[in-house]
Tab-separated table of C-alpha atoms in Angstrom:
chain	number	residue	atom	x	y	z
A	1	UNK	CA	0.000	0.000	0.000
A	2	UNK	CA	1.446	3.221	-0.748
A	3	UNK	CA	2.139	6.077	2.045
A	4	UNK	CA	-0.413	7.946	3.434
A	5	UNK	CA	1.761	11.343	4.072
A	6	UNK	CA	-0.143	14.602	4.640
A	7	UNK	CA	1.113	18.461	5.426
A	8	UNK	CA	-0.054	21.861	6.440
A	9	UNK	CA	1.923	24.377	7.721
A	10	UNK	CA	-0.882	26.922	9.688
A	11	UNK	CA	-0.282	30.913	8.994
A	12	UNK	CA	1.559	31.117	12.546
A	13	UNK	CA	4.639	29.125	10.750
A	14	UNK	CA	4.013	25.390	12.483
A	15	UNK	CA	3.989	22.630	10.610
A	16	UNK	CA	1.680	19.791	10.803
A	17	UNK	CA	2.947	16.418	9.419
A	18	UNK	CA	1.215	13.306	9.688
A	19	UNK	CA	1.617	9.741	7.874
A	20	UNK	CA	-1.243	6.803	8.406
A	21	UNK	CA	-0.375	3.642	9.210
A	22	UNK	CA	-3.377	1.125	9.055
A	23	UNK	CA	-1.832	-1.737	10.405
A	24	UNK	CA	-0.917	-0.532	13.801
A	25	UNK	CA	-3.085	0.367	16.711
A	26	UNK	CA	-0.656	2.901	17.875
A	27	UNK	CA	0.444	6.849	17.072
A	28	UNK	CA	3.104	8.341	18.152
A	29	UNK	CA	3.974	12.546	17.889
A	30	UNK	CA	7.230	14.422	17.426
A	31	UNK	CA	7.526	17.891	18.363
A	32	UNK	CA	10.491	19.510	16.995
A	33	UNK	CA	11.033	22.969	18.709
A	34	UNK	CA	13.837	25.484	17.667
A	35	UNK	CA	14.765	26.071	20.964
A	36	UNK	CA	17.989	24.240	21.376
A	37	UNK	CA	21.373	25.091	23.250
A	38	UNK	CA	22.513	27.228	20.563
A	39	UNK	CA	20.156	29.774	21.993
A	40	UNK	CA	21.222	30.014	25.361
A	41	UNK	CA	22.753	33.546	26.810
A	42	UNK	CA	26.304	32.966	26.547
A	43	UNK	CA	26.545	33.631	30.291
A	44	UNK	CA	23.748	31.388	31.471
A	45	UNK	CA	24.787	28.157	29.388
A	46	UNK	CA	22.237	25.056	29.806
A	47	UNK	CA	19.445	27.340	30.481
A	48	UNK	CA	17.440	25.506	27.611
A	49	UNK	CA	18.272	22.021	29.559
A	50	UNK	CA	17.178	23.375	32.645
A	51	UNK	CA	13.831	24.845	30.262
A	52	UNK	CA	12.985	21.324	29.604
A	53	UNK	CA	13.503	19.830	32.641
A	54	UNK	CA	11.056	22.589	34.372
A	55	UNK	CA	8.505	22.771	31.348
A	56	UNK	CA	6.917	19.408	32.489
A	57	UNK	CA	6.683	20.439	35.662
A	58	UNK	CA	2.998	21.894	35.484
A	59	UNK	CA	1.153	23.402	33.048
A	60	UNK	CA	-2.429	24.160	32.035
A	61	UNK	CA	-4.604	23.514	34.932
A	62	UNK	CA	-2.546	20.433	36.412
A	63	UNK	CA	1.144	20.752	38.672
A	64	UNK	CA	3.724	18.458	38.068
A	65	UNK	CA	2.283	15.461	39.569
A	66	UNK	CA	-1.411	15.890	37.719
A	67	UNK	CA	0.582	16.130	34.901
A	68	UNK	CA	2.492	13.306	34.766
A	69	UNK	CA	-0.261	11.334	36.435
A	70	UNK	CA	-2.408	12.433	33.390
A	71	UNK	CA	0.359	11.117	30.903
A	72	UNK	CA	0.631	7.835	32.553
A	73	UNK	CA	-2.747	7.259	32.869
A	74	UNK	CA	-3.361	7.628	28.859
A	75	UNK	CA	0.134	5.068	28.366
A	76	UNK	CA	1.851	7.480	26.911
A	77	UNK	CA	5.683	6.732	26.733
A	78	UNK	CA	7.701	9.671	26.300
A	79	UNK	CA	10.554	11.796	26.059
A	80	UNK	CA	12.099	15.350	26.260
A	81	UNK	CA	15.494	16.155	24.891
A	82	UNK	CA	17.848	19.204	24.208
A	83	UNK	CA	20.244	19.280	21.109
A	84	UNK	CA	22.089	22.027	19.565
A	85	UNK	CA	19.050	23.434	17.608
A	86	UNK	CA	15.533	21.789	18.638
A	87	UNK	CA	14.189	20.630	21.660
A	88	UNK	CA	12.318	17.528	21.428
A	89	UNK	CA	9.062	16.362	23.003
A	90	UNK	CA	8.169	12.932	21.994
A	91	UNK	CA	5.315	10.313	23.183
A	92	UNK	CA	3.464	7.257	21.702
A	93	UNK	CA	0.458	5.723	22.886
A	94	UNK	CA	-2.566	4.204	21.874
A	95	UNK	CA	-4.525	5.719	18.609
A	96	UNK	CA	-7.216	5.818	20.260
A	97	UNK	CA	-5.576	8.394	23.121
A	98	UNK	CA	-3.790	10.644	20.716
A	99	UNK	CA	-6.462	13.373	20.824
A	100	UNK	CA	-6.092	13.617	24.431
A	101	UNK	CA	-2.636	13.232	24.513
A	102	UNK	CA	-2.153	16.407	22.097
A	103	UNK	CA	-4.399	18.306	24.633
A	104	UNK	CA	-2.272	18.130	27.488
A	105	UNK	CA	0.879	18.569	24.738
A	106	UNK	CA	-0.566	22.142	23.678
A	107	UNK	CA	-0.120	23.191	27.766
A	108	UNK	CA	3.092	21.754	28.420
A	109	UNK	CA	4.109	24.056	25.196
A	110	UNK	CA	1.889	27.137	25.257
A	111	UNK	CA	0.673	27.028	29.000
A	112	UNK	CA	4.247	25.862	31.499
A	113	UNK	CA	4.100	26.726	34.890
A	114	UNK	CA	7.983	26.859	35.005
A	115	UNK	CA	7.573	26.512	38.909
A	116	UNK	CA	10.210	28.983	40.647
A	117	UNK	CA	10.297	26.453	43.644
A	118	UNK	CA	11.270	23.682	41.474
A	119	UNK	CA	14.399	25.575	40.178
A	120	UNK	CA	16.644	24.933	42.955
A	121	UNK	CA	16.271	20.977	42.233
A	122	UNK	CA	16.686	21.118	38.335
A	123	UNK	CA	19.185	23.142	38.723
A	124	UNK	CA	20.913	20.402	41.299
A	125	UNK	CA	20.152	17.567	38.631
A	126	UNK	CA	22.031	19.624	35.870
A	127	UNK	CA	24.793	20.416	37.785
A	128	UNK	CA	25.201	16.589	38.471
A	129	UNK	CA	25.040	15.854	35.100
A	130	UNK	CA	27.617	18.098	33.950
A	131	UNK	CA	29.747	17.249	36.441
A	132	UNK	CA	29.210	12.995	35.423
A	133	UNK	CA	30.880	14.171	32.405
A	134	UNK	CA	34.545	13.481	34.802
A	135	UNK	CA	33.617	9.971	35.032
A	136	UNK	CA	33.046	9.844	31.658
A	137	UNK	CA	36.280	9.976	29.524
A	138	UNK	CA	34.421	8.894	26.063
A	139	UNK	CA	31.715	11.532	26.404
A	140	UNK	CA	34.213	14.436	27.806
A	141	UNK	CA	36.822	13.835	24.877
A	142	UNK	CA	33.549	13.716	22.394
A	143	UNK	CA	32.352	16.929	24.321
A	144	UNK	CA	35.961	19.071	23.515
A	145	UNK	CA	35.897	17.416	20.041
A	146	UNK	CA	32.280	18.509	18.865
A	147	UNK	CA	33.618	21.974	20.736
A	148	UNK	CA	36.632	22.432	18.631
A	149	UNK	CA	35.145	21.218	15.616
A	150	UNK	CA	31.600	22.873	14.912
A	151	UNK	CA	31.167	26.823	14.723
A	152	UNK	CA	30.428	28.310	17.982
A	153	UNK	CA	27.646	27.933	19.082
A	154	UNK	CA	26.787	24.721	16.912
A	155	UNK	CA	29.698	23.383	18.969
A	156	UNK	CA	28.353	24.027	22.475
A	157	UNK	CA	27.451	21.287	25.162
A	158	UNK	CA	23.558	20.913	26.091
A	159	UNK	CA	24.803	20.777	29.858
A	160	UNK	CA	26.320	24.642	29.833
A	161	UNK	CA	28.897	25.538	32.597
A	162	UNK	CA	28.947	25.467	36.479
A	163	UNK	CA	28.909	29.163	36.108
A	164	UNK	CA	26.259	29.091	33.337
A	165	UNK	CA	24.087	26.757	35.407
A	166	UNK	CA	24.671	28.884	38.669
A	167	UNK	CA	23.199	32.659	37.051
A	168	UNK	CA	20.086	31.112	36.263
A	169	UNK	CA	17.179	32.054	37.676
A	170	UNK	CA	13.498	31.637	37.839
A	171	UNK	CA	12.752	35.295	35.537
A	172	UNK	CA	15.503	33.658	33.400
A	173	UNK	CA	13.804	30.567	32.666
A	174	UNK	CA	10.470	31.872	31.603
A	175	UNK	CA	12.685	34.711	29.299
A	176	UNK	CA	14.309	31.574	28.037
A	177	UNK	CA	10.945	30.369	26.900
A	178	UNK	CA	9.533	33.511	25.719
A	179	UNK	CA	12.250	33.697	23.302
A	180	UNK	CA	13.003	30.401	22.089
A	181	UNK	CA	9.212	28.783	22.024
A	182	UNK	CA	6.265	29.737	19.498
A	183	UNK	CA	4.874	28.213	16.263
A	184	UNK	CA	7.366	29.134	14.024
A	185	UNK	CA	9.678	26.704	12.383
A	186	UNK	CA	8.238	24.399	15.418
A	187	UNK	CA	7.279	20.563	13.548
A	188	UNK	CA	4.910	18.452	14.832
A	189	UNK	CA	4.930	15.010	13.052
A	190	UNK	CA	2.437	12.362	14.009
A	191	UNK	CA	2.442	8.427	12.810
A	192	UNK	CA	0.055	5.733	13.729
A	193	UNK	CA	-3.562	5.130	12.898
A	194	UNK	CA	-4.721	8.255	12.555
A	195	UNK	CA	-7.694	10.414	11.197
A	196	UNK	CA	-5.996	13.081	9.400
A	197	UNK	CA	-9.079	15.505	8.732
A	198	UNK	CA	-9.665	14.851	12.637
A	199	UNK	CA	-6.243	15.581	13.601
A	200	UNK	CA	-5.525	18.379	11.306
A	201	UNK	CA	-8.878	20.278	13.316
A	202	UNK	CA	-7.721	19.129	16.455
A	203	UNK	CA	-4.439	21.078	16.101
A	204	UNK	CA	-5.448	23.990	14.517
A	205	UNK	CA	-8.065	24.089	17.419
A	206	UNK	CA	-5.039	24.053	20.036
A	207	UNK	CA	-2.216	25.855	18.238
A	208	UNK	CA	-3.724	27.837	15.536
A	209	UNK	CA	-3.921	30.813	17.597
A	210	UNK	CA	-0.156	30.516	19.317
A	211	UNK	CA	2.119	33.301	18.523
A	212	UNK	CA	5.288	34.263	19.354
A	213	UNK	CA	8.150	36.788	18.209
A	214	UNK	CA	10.903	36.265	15.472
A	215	UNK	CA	13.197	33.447	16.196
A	216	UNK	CA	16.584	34.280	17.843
A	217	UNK	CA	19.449	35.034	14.996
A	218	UNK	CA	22.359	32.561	15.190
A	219	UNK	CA	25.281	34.067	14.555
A	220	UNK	CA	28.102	31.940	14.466
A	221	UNK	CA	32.220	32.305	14.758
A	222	UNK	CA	35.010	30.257	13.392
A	223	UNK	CA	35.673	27.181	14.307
A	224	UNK	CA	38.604	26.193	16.802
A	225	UNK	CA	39.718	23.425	15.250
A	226	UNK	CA	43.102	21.966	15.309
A	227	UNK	CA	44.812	19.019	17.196
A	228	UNK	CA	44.630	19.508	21.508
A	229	UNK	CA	45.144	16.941	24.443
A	230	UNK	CA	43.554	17.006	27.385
A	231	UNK	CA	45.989	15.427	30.171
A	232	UNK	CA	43.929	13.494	32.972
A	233	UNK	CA	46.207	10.502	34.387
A	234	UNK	CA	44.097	7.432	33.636
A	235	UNK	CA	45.092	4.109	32.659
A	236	UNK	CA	43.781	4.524	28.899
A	237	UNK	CA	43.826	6.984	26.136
A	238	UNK	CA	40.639	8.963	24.306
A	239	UNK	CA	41.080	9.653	21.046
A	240	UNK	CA	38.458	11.375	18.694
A	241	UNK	CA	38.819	12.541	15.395
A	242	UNK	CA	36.497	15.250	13.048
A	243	UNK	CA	36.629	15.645	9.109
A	244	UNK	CA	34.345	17.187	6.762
A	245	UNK	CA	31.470	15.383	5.002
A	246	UNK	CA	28.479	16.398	2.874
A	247	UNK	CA	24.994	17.258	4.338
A	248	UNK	CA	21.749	15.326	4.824
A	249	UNK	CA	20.042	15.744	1.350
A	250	UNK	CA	23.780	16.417	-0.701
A	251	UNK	CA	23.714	14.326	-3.791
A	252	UNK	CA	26.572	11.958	-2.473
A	253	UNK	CA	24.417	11.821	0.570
A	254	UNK	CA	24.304	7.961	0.885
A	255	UNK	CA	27.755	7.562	-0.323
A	256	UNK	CA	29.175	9.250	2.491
A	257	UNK	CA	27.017	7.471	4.610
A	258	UNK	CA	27.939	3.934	2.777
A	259	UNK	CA	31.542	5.261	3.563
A	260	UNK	CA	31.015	5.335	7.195
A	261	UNK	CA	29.152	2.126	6.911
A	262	UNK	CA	32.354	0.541	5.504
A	263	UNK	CA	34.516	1.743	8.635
A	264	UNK	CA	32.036	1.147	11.418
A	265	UNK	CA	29.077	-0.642	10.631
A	266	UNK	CA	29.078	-3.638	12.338
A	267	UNK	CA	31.534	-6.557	13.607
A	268	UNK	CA	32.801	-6.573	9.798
A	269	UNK	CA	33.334	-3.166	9.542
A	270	UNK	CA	36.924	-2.017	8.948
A	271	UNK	CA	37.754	-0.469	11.942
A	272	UNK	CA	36.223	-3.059	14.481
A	273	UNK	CA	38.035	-5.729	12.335
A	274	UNK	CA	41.907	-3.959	11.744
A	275	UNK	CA	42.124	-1.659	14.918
A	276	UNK	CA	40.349	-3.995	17.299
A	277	UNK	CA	40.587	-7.349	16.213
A	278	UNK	CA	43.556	-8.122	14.209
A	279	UNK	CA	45.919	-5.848	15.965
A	280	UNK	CA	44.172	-5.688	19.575
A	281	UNK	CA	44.837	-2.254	19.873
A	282	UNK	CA	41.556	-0.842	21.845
A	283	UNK	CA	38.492	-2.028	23.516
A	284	UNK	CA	36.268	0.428	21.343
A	285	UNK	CA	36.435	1.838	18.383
A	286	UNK	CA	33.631	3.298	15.451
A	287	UNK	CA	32.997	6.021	12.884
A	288	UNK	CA	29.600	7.842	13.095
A	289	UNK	CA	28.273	10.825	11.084
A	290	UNK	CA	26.393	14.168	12.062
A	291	UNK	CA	24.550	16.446	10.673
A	292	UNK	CA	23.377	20.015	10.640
A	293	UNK	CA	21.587	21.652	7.284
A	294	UNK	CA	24.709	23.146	5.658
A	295	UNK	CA	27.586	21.201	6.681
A	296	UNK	CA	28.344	17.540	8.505
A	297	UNK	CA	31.111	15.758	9.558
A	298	UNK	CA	32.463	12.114	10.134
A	299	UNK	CA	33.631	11.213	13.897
A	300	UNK	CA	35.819	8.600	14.609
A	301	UNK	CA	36.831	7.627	18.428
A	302	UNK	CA	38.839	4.869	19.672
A	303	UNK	CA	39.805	4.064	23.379
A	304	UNK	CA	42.540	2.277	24.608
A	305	UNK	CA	45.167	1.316	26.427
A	306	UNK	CA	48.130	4.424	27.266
A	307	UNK	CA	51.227	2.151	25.621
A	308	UNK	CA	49.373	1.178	22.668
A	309	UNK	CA	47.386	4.982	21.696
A	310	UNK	CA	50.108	6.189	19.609
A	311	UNK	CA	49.811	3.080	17.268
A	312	UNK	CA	45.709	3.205	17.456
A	313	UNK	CA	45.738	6.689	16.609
A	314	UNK	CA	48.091	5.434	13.467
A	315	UNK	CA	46.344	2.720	12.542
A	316	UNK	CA	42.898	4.445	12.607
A	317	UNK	CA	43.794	7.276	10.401
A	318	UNK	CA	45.267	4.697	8.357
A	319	UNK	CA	41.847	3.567	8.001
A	320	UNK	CA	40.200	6.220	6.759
A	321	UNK	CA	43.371	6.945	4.246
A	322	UNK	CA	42.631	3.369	2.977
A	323	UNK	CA	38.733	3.755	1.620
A	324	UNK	CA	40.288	5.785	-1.416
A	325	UNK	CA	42.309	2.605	-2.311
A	326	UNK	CA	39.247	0.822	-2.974
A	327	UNK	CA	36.094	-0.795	-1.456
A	328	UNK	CA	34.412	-4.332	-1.851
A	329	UNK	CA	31.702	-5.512	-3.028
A	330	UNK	CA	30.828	-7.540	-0.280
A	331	UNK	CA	31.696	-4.681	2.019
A	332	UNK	CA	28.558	-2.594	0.233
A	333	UNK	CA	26.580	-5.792	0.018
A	334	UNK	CA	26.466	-5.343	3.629
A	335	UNK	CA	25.965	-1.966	3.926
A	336	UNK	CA	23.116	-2.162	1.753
A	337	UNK	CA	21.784	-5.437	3.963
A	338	UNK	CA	21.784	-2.679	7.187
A	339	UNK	CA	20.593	0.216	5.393
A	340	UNK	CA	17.759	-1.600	4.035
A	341	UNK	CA	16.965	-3.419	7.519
A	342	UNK	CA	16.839	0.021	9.142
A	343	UNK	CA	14.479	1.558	6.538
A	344	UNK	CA	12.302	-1.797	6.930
A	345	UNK	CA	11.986	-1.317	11.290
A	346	UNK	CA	11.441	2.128	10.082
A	347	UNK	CA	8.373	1.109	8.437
A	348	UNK	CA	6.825	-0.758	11.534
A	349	UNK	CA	7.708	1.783	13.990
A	350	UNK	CA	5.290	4.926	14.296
A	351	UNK	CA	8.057	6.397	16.333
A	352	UNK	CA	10.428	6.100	14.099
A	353	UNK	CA	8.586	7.202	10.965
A	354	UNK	CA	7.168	10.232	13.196
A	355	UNK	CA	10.888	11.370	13.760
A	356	UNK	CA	11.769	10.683	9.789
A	357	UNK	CA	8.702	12.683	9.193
A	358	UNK	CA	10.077	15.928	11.100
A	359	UNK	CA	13.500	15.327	9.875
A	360	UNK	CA	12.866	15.177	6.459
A	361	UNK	CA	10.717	18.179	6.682
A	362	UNK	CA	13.547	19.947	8.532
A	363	UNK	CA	16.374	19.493	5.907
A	364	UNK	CA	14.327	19.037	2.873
A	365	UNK	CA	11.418	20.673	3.363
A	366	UNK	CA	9.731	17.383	2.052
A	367	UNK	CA	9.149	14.097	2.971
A	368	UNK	CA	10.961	11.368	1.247
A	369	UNK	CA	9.049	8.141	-0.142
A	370	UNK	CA	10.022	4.627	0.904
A	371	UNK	CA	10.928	4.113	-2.378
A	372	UNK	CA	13.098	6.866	-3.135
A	373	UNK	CA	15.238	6.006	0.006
A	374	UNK	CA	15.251	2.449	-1.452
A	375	UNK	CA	16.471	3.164	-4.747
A	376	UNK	CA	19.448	5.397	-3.161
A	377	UNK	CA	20.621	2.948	-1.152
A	378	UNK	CA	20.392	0.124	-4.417
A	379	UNK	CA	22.158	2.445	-6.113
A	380	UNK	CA	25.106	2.601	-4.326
A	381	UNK	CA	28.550	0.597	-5.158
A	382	UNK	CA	32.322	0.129	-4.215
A	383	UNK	CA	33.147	3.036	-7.245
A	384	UNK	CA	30.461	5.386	-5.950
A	385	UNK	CA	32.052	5.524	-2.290
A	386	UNK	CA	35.218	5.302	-3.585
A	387	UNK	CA	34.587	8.229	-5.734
A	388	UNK	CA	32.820	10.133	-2.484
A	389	UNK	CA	36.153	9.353	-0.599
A	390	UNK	CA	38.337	10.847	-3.030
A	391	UNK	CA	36.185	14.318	-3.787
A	392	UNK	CA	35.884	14.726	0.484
A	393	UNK	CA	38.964	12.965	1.791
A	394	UNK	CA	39.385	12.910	5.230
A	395	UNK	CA	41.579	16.606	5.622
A	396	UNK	CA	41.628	19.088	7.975
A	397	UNK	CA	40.938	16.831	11.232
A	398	UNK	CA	40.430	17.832	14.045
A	399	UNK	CA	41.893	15.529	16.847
A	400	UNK	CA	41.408	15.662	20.611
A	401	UNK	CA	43.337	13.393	22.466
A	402	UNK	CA	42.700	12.969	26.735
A	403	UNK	CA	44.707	10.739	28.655
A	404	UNK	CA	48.251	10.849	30.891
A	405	UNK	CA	50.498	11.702	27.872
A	406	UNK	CA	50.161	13.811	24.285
A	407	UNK	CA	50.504	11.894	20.997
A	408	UNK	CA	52.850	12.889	18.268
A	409	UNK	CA	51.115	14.419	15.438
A	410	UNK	CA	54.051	14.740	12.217
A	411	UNK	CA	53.952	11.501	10.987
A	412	UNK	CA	50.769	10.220	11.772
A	413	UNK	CA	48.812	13.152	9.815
A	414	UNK	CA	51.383	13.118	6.888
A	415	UNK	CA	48.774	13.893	4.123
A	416	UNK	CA	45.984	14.292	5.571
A	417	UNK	CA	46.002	17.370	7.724
């Protein structure tokens, strides 16, 4: 049966997206909010994490516990997240409780009570996140990396600063959310078994008459870059790495993403099998890629032991020297197998098609059929990645490095820098 995929975008600037699904008895919605970290004061950084921590806490008629009493009680399973540009509200439930789950959705973003004597305690919970990121030598070296690497303030940390956590106040959390939440640019995606004449009345109902002011500007600076260690005496070695790559909707697209495929997807990927399993050389080690509209990158991380990081580091970059030499065909047989499984569980997942929905919509400004994402990934072959690889090699890294000692750069970049 072909897709059911419907869109309106309301004259306050949100967009409604919605895709039926007969053969579930579920729906799940996606709000995507341009409210992210990028927007917070530079002197109160992870004021939109503490935002939506306390916009859950109460709103509409109910207080925190009604709330989330009212949630539970409809089975809906959700979610709130802050990345660099949206924040994220996501639940699934029952079809049949959607409508009533939207209802108490349009409080928690039109109507929060942002309760001042809550503040102290989200405020406690942030700083003890930030300060888990210690104990955490893979996330900290990831943390400096995406730092270094991105434009401030597409580089900035969702958990702020001590001292960024510290100025906030109660009058600076509801400015935060005067500024950074209204209709415009906001998605809301919906999948399941759904109505859509129903559900496109039902939200015009609740947030056809929601304003708000022009989106912040982002303005951003240059990037950091360049190659830093971070000395911590532990008994291994971090190491991440940043290059260059094309963005979500770029024509080579799915070749970069068959490239990173090749390095790190799976037990027979490249780097699992040559860093990790020939050589022994770390306990982890994988290639991922991220995105923003205009630009993306490849990240690479490995962990190991302090003796052996100087060869890791050498036999990594190696690695991603080595794709322009040539890739197999049973290397893209695979990545094609994974691909195509992913796009499948895509399919039978409301969630997951109501987060393709707003994604799509977000860096296309369409939705993409099945069958279009299909064809790309038949379409690709050892000479297309090959020929990605060698029009956006991996050059100008940027490297982070945290452990006891520095690694020596000279050789190791020789060609690649």
């Amino acid at each position: 049966m072909p897709q059911q995929i419907h869109h309106h975008t309301f004259a306050n600037g949100l967009t409604l997206l919605a895709e039926r699904m007969d053969h579930v008895r579920s729906a799940a919605l996606n709000f995507l909010v341009p409210a992210g970290c990028v927007h917070d004061p530079a002197d109160r950084l992870g004021a939109a994490s503490v935002l939506a921590e306390m916009i859950t806490r109460g709103a509409g008629e109910r207080d925190s516990r009604a709330l989330s009493l009212a949630l539970d009680n409809l089975g809906v399973d959700r979610d709130e997240s802050v990345g660099q540009l949206h924040q994220r509200f996501w639940g699934a439930t029952l079809a049949t409780n959607l409508g009533a789950a939207l209802e108490i959705y349009a409080d928690i973003l039109r109507r929060p009570h942002l309760p001042a004597d809550e503040l102290d305690a989200v405020k406690a919970l942030a700083l003890q996140d930030l300060q888990s990121l210690q104990d955490d030598p893979k996330a900290l070296v990831m943390v400096e990396l995406r730092r270094r690497y991105w434009p401030l303030p597409l580089g900035r940390d969702r958990r702020g600063t001590p001292a960024g956590l510290k100025r906030i106040t109660a009058a600076s959390v509801r400015q935060q959310y005067e500024r950074t939440f209204g209709p415009k640019d906001t998605i809301l995606s919906v999948a399941g078994n759904i109505e859509w004449p129903a559900l496109r009345a039902q939200v015009e109902r609740l947030f056809g008459d929601w304003t708000s002011s022009a989106a912040p500007a982002l303005k951003l600076k240059k990037a950091i870059g360049g190659r830093v260690h971070l000395k911590k005496d532990l008994t291994q070695t971090q190491i991440a790495v940043a290059y260059p790559s094309v963005p979500f909707g770029h024509p080579e697209y799915y070749a970069a993403q068959g490239a990173v495929q090749v390095l790190s997807g799976g037990m027979g990927a490249r780097l699992f099998t040559e860093v990790r399993e020939k050589r022994g050389l770390c306990y982890s080690v994988w290639a991922s890629y991220q995105t923003f509209k205009d630009r993306a990158c490849i990240l690479c991380y490995a962990g190991t032991t302090n003796e052996r990081a100087q060869e890791t580091l050498e036999v990594t970059l190696a690695e991603l020297k080595r794709l322009a030499a040539g890739v197999h065909e049973e290397e893209v047989e695979r990545v094609r197998a994974g691909l195509k499984s992913s796009v499948i569980m895509q399919e039978e997942s409301t969630s997951a098609r109501a987060g393709a929905l707003a994604s799509d919509w977000y860096y296309l400004g369409r939705v993409r059929p099945i069958e279009e994402i299909q064809a790309a990934i038949d379409a690709l072959s050892p000479a297309r990645i090959v020929a990605y690889v060698k029009k956006f090699p991996p050059r100008d890294l940027t490297v982070v490095t945290l452990g006891p000692k520095p690694l020596s750069w000279k050789r190791t970049l020789t060609g690649i820098v």
